[in-house]
Amino acid sequence: MTRPRVRSSRPAGVSRGGPSRGADQDPAPTRSAARRAAAAVMGLALRLAPCAACEARGAGPEGVCPACARAIRAALSDAPASPAADTVWLGPYAGPWRRLVHALKYRGATRLAPFLGALVAARVVAVGWHPRLVTHVPTTPARRRDRGFDQAELLAAAVARSLRVPHAGVLTRVRVTSKLAGQGRAARQAELTGAFRARYLAGREVLVVDDVLTTGATLAAAREALHAAGAGGVRCAVVARTVAHEGSGPDEEPRGGLRAR
C-alpha cells in the first residue's frame, strides 16, 4: 500500500535546521542600518558635547568647535615660529590653551590629542627641526592608573604620526618624585635630578613632547637622561608654557600654583 505524500508546511528557503542563508536573508541591510544608527548617535553626541576651548556646544571630532579650530590654526599661522633655546610651544598656559590641556589631562578628552599633536608637529616643522624619533615625558605610574592614559604619550604619538617618524617611550622614571606643583625651579631641579633613565639611542636626533612647560626642570632632567643614553641631539615641544608673573625670570614658578610640570 502506497502512503500518500504529505506536503511540507515549511516555507520555501527554510530547512529543518532553521532559515537558510539564501538570498532572502542578506545581513547587509541590517549591518548598514546599525552603522547609520551609530553614526547618528555619534553625530548627536558631538553636537551636544561642549567645545574644550570655548565651552559652547558643538565640539566636532577634534574636541573643539569649528570656529575655535579655525581661530587656533589662524593664530598659529600668524605667530612667529622662533624657538626659545631648544623648546617650542603653541601658546601661553592660559585661556583656551589652558582649557584644552585641562580637558585632555583631567577630563579624559583624549580626542584632543590628535588635534593638538598635529599643531605641535606643524610648529616643529616651522622652526626647521627634523627629529628622527619622538618620545615623551612619562607621567607617574599612579597618575597613569588614575587617568587610564598618559596625556604626554598620546600627544607624542600624534606628533610622530604628523611628522612621519617613529614614536617610542624610551624614557623611564627610575624613582617616584614628590608633587611638583607649587615648587620653584631650584626645588624642582633637586627633586628631578636622576629621575629618568633612557634606552640607548645611538646618536639619534630626539624630540621630547610634554603637555606644559613650567620651570623647565622636568624637560632638563629628560634631556640629561637622553644625552647620557647617546642621543645625538635633543629638542623639546610642548602645548603650552606657563606665563611668568611680573618681575620673575622666564623659568620661575608663576603665581597661582597652576598644575603643570
Short mmCIF file of C-alpha atoms in Angstrom, two decimals:
data_model
loop_
_atom_site.label_atom_id
_atom_site.label_comp_id
_atom_site.label_asym_id
_atom_site.label_seq_id
_atom_site.Cartn_x
_atom_site.Cartn_y
_atom_site.Cartn_z
CA MET A 1 0.00 0.00 0.00
CA THR A 2 1.42 3.33 -1.03
CA ARG A 3 1.42 6.04 1.63
CA PRO A 4 0.08 9.43 0.49
CA ARG A 5 2.64 12.22 0.22
CA VAL A 6 2.38 14.91 2.87
CA ARG A 7 3.14 18.44 1.77
CA SER A 8 5.65 20.27 3.92
CA SER A 9 4.28 23.26 5.78
CA ARG A 10 7.74 24.91 5.87
CA PRO A 11 8.07 27.99 3.70
CA ALA A 12 10.46 27.94 0.80
CA GLY A 13 14.07 28.52 1.74
CA VAL A 14 13.66 27.16 5.28
CA SER A 15 15.31 23.85 6.17
CA ARG A 16 14.82 21.62 9.17
CA GLY A 17 17.73 23.32 10.90
CA GLY A 18 16.23 26.78 10.57
CA PRO A 19 16.41 29.54 7.98
CA SER A 20 18.90 29.02 5.20
CA ARG A 21 21.49 31.65 4.32
CA GLY A 22 20.00 32.29 0.93
CA ALA A 23 19.34 35.48 -0.94
CA ASP A 24 16.19 36.07 1.12
CA GLN A 25 18.25 36.68 4.28
CA ASP A 26 21.01 39.13 3.42
CA PRO A 27 22.60 40.54 6.62
CA ALA A 28 23.99 43.57 4.77
CA PRO A 29 20.88 45.78 5.24
CA THR A 30 20.92 45.06 8.97
CA ARG A 31 24.59 45.97 9.27
CA SER A 32 24.06 49.10 7.20
CA ALA A 33 21.17 50.22 9.39
CA ALA A 34 23.25 49.63 12.51
CA ARG A 35 26.08 51.72 11.10
CA ARG A 36 23.68 54.54 10.23
CA ALA A 37 22.19 54.45 13.72
CA ALA A 38 25.64 54.52 15.33
CA ALA A 39 26.69 57.45 13.13
CA ALA A 40 23.53 59.34 14.07
CA VAL A 41 24.16 58.78 17.78
CA MET A 42 27.78 59.89 17.41
CA GLY A 43 26.74 62.99 15.48
CA LEU A 44 24.23 63.91 18.18
CA ALA A 45 26.82 63.38 20.90
CA LEU A 46 29.29 65.66 19.12
CA ARG A 47 26.65 68.36 18.64
CA LEU A 48 25.81 68.26 22.35
CA ALA A 49 29.41 67.98 23.59
CA PRO A 50 30.99 71.26 24.74
CA CYS A 51 33.98 72.68 22.90
CA ALA A 52 37.11 72.27 25.02
CA ALA A 53 38.27 75.79 24.08
CA CYS A 54 35.15 77.98 24.36
CA GLU A 55 32.83 75.53 26.19
CA ALA A 56 29.96 76.16 23.77
CA ARG A 57 28.08 73.17 22.41
CA GLY A 58 29.09 71.75 19.08
CA ALA A 59 32.51 70.18 19.53
CA GLY A 60 33.48 68.28 16.42
CA PRO A 61 35.54 65.08 16.18
CA GLU A 62 38.66 67.07 17.17
CA GLY A 63 37.13 68.07 20.52
CA VAL A 64 36.79 71.76 19.60
CA CYS A 65 34.11 73.57 17.66
CA PRO A 66 34.86 74.51 14.03
CA ALA A 67 35.10 78.22 14.90
CA CYS A 68 37.72 77.63 17.61
CA ALA A 69 39.65 75.21 15.42
CA ARG A 70 39.84 77.84 12.67
CA ALA A 71 40.82 80.60 15.11
CA ILE A 72 43.55 78.49 16.72
CA ARG A 73 45.05 77.48 13.39
CA ALA A 74 44.94 81.06 12.12
CA ALA A 75 46.63 82.39 15.26
CA LEU A 76 49.39 79.81 14.93
CA SER A 77 49.97 80.54 11.26
CA ASP A 78 50.39 84.25 12.09
CA ALA A 79 52.65 83.67 15.10
CA PRO A 80 56.43 83.86 14.75
CA ALA A 81 57.99 80.40 14.71
CA SER A 82 61.19 81.12 16.61
CA PRO A 83 62.17 78.60 19.31
CA ALA A 84 63.47 79.72 22.69
CA ALA A 85 66.60 77.67 23.32
CA ASP A 86 65.63 74.14 22.28
CA THR A 87 61.92 74.20 23.16
CA VAL A 88 58.85 75.31 21.22
CA TRP A 89 55.27 75.69 22.39
CA LEU A 90 51.93 76.66 20.91
CA GLY A 91 50.83 79.34 23.34
CA PRO A 92 50.65 80.51 26.97
CA TYR A 93 49.17 78.26 29.62
CA ALA A 94 46.11 80.50 29.92
CA GLY A 95 42.75 80.99 28.23
CA PRO A 96 41.89 78.41 25.57
CA TRP A 97 45.27 76.64 25.78
CA ARG A 98 44.80 76.01 29.49
CA ARG A 99 41.26 74.76 28.91
CA LEU A 100 42.45 72.42 26.14
CA VAL A 101 45.20 70.94 28.30
CA HIS A 102 42.86 70.55 31.27
CA ALA A 103 40.20 68.86 29.14
CA LEU A 104 42.75 66.35 27.86
CA LYS A 105 44.58 65.82 31.12
CA TYR A 106 41.86 65.94 33.77
CA ARG A 107 38.57 65.32 31.93
CA GLY A 108 39.70 62.48 29.67
CA ALA A 109 39.10 64.34 26.38
CA THR A 110 41.63 62.14 24.59
CA ARG A 111 40.25 63.03 21.15
CA LEU A 112 42.05 66.37 21.59
CA ALA A 113 45.44 64.65 21.36
CA PRO A 114 45.48 64.27 17.53
CA PHE A 115 44.37 67.90 17.09
CA LEU A 116 46.99 69.30 19.47
CA GLY A 117 49.67 66.89 18.28
CA ALA A 118 49.24 68.00 14.68
CA LEU A 119 49.61 71.64 15.75
CA VAL A 120 52.79 70.86 17.70
CA ALA A 121 54.19 68.98 14.70
CA ALA A 122 53.47 71.97 12.46
CA ARG A 123 55.42 74.22 14.84
CA VAL A 124 58.35 71.77 14.83
CA VAL A 125 58.40 71.83 11.03
CA ALA A 126 58.13 75.64 11.01
CA VAL A 127 61.34 76.04 13.04
CA GLY A 128 63.20 73.63 10.78
CA TRP A 129 63.68 70.71 13.14
CA HIS A 130 64.00 67.21 11.71
CA PRO A 131 63.88 64.68 14.57
CA ARG A 132 64.44 61.01 13.84
CA LEU A 133 62.50 59.88 16.90
CA VAL A 134 59.70 61.31 19.05
CA THR A 135 59.38 60.38 22.71
CA HIS A 136 57.50 61.77 25.71
CA VAL A 137 58.00 62.61 29.36
CA PRO A 138 56.24 59.74 31.15
CA THR A 139 53.83 60.55 33.92
CA THR A 140 53.98 58.67 37.20
CA PRO A 141 52.52 55.13 37.31
CA ALA A 142 49.92 56.28 39.86
CA ARG A 143 48.65 59.08 37.63
CA ARG A 144 48.52 56.78 34.63
CA ARG A 145 46.41 54.32 36.61
CA ASP A 146 44.09 57.06 37.87
CA ARG A 147 43.55 58.61 34.42
CA GLY A 148 43.75 55.45 32.34
CA PHE A 149 46.22 57.07 29.96
CA ASP A 150 49.35 59.23 29.78
CA GLN A 151 48.49 62.54 28.09
CA ALA A 152 52.11 63.19 27.04
CA GLU A 153 52.26 59.77 25.39
CA LEU A 154 49.07 60.48 23.41
CA LEU A 155 50.42 63.85 22.30
CA ALA A 156 53.80 62.41 21.31
CA ALA A 157 52.19 59.65 19.27
CA ALA A 158 50.10 62.25 17.41
CA VAL A 159 53.18 64.42 16.79
CA ALA A 160 55.09 61.43 15.44
CA ARG A 161 52.24 60.50 13.09
CA SER A 162 52.15 64.02 11.68
CA LEU A 163 55.95 64.12 11.27
CA ARG A 164 56.01 60.55 9.90
CA VAL A 165 58.75 59.45 12.26
CA PRO A 166 58.72 56.70 14.92
CA HIS A 167 57.40 57.25 18.42
CA ALA A 168 58.84 55.24 21.29
CA GLY A 169 58.68 55.50 25.05
CA VAL A 170 62.43 55.49 25.62
CA LEU A 171 62.30 57.38 28.93
CA THR A 172 61.58 55.60 32.20
CA ARG A 173 61.03 57.08 35.64
CA VAL A 174 63.51 55.31 37.89
CA ARG A 175 62.15 56.84 41.07
CA VAL A 176 58.89 58.43 42.14
CA THR A 177 59.07 62.18 42.61
CA SER A 178 57.00 64.23 45.01
CA LYS A 179 54.29 66.56 43.76
CA LEU A 180 55.91 69.40 41.81
CA ALA A 181 53.03 71.89 41.74
CA GLY A 182 53.89 74.99 43.76
CA GLN A 183 57.63 74.29 43.83
CA GLY A 184 60.13 76.73 42.34
CA ARG A 185 62.84 75.99 39.82
CA ALA A 186 65.57 75.07 42.31
CA ALA A 187 63.31 72.69 44.25
CA ARG A 188 62.10 71.05 41.05
CA GLN A 189 65.63 70.57 39.78
CA ALA A 190 66.70 68.95 43.04
CA GLU A 191 63.65 66.68 43.02
CA LEU A 192 64.05 65.63 39.37
CA THR A 193 67.81 65.09 39.21
CA GLY A 194 68.39 61.49 38.16
CA ALA A 195 64.65 60.78 37.97
CA PHE A 196 64.79 59.41 34.39
CA ARG A 197 66.71 56.77 32.51
CA ALA A 198 66.68 56.26 28.73
CA ARG A 199 67.37 53.39 26.36
CA TYR A 200 70.46 53.59 24.14
CA LEU A 201 69.79 55.92 21.22
CA ALA A 202 72.93 55.64 19.05
CA GLY A 203 73.23 59.27 18.02
CA ARG A 204 69.60 59.80 17.02
CA GLU A 205 68.01 63.24 16.98
CA VAL A 206 65.17 63.11 19.52
CA LEU A 207 62.12 65.31 20.07
CA VAL A 208 60.68 65.18 23.60
CA VAL A 209 56.97 66.02 23.91
CA ASP A 210 55.12 67.10 27.05
CA ASP A 211 51.90 68.97 27.78
CA VAL A 212 53.05 72.01 29.78
CA LEU A 213 56.37 73.75 30.44
CA THR A 214 56.56 75.44 33.84
CA THR A 215 60.16 75.88 35.02
CA GLY A 216 61.85 73.59 32.52
CA ALA A 217 63.20 71.29 35.24
CA THR A 218 61.35 68.20 34.02
CA LEU A 219 62.45 68.65 30.43
CA ALA A 220 66.01 69.35 31.58
CA ALA A 221 66.07 66.07 33.51
CA ALA A 222 64.66 64.21 30.49
CA ARG A 223 67.20 65.85 28.19
CA GLU A 224 70.04 64.88 30.53
CA ALA A 225 68.94 61.23 30.53
CA LEU A 226 68.64 61.16 26.73
CA HIS A 227 72.10 62.65 26.23
CA ALA A 228 73.51 60.10 28.67
CA ALA A 229 71.89 57.37 26.55
CA GLY A 230 73.69 58.56 23.42
CA ALA A 231 71.18 60.89 21.76
CA GLY A 232 72.79 63.00 19.07
CA GLY A 233 70.57 65.97 19.83
CA VAL A 234 67.53 66.64 22.00
CA ARG A 235 64.83 69.25 21.45
CA CYS A 236 61.52 69.68 23.19
CA ALA A 237 57.98 70.66 22.23
CA VAL A 238 55.01 71.33 24.49
CA VAL A 239 51.44 72.53 24.05
CA ALA A 240 51.70 75.48 26.42
CA ARG A 241 54.12 77.38 28.61
CA THR A 242 53.13 78.98 31.89
CA VAL A 243 53.06 82.77 31.97
CA ALA A 244 55.72 84.09 34.35
CA HIS A 245 54.45 86.59 36.88
CA GLU A 246 55.66 90.16 36.80
CA GLY A 247 59.26 90.59 37.90
CA SER A 248 60.20 86.91 37.55
CA GLY A 249 62.50 85.23 35.15
CA PRO A 250 61.08 83.14 32.31
CA ASP A 251 61.67 79.84 34.12
CA GLU A 252 60.37 80.73 37.57
CA GLU A 253 57.16 79.38 39.02
CA PRO A 254 54.17 81.55 38.01
CA ARG A 255 51.73 82.91 40.56
CA GLY A 256 48.65 80.81 41.18
CA GLY A 257 50.13 77.31 41.51
CA LEU A 258 48.95 76.00 38.15
CA ARG A 259 49.21 72.25 37.96
CA ALA A 260 51.92 71.68 35.43
CA ARG A 261 55.30 70.12 35.08
#
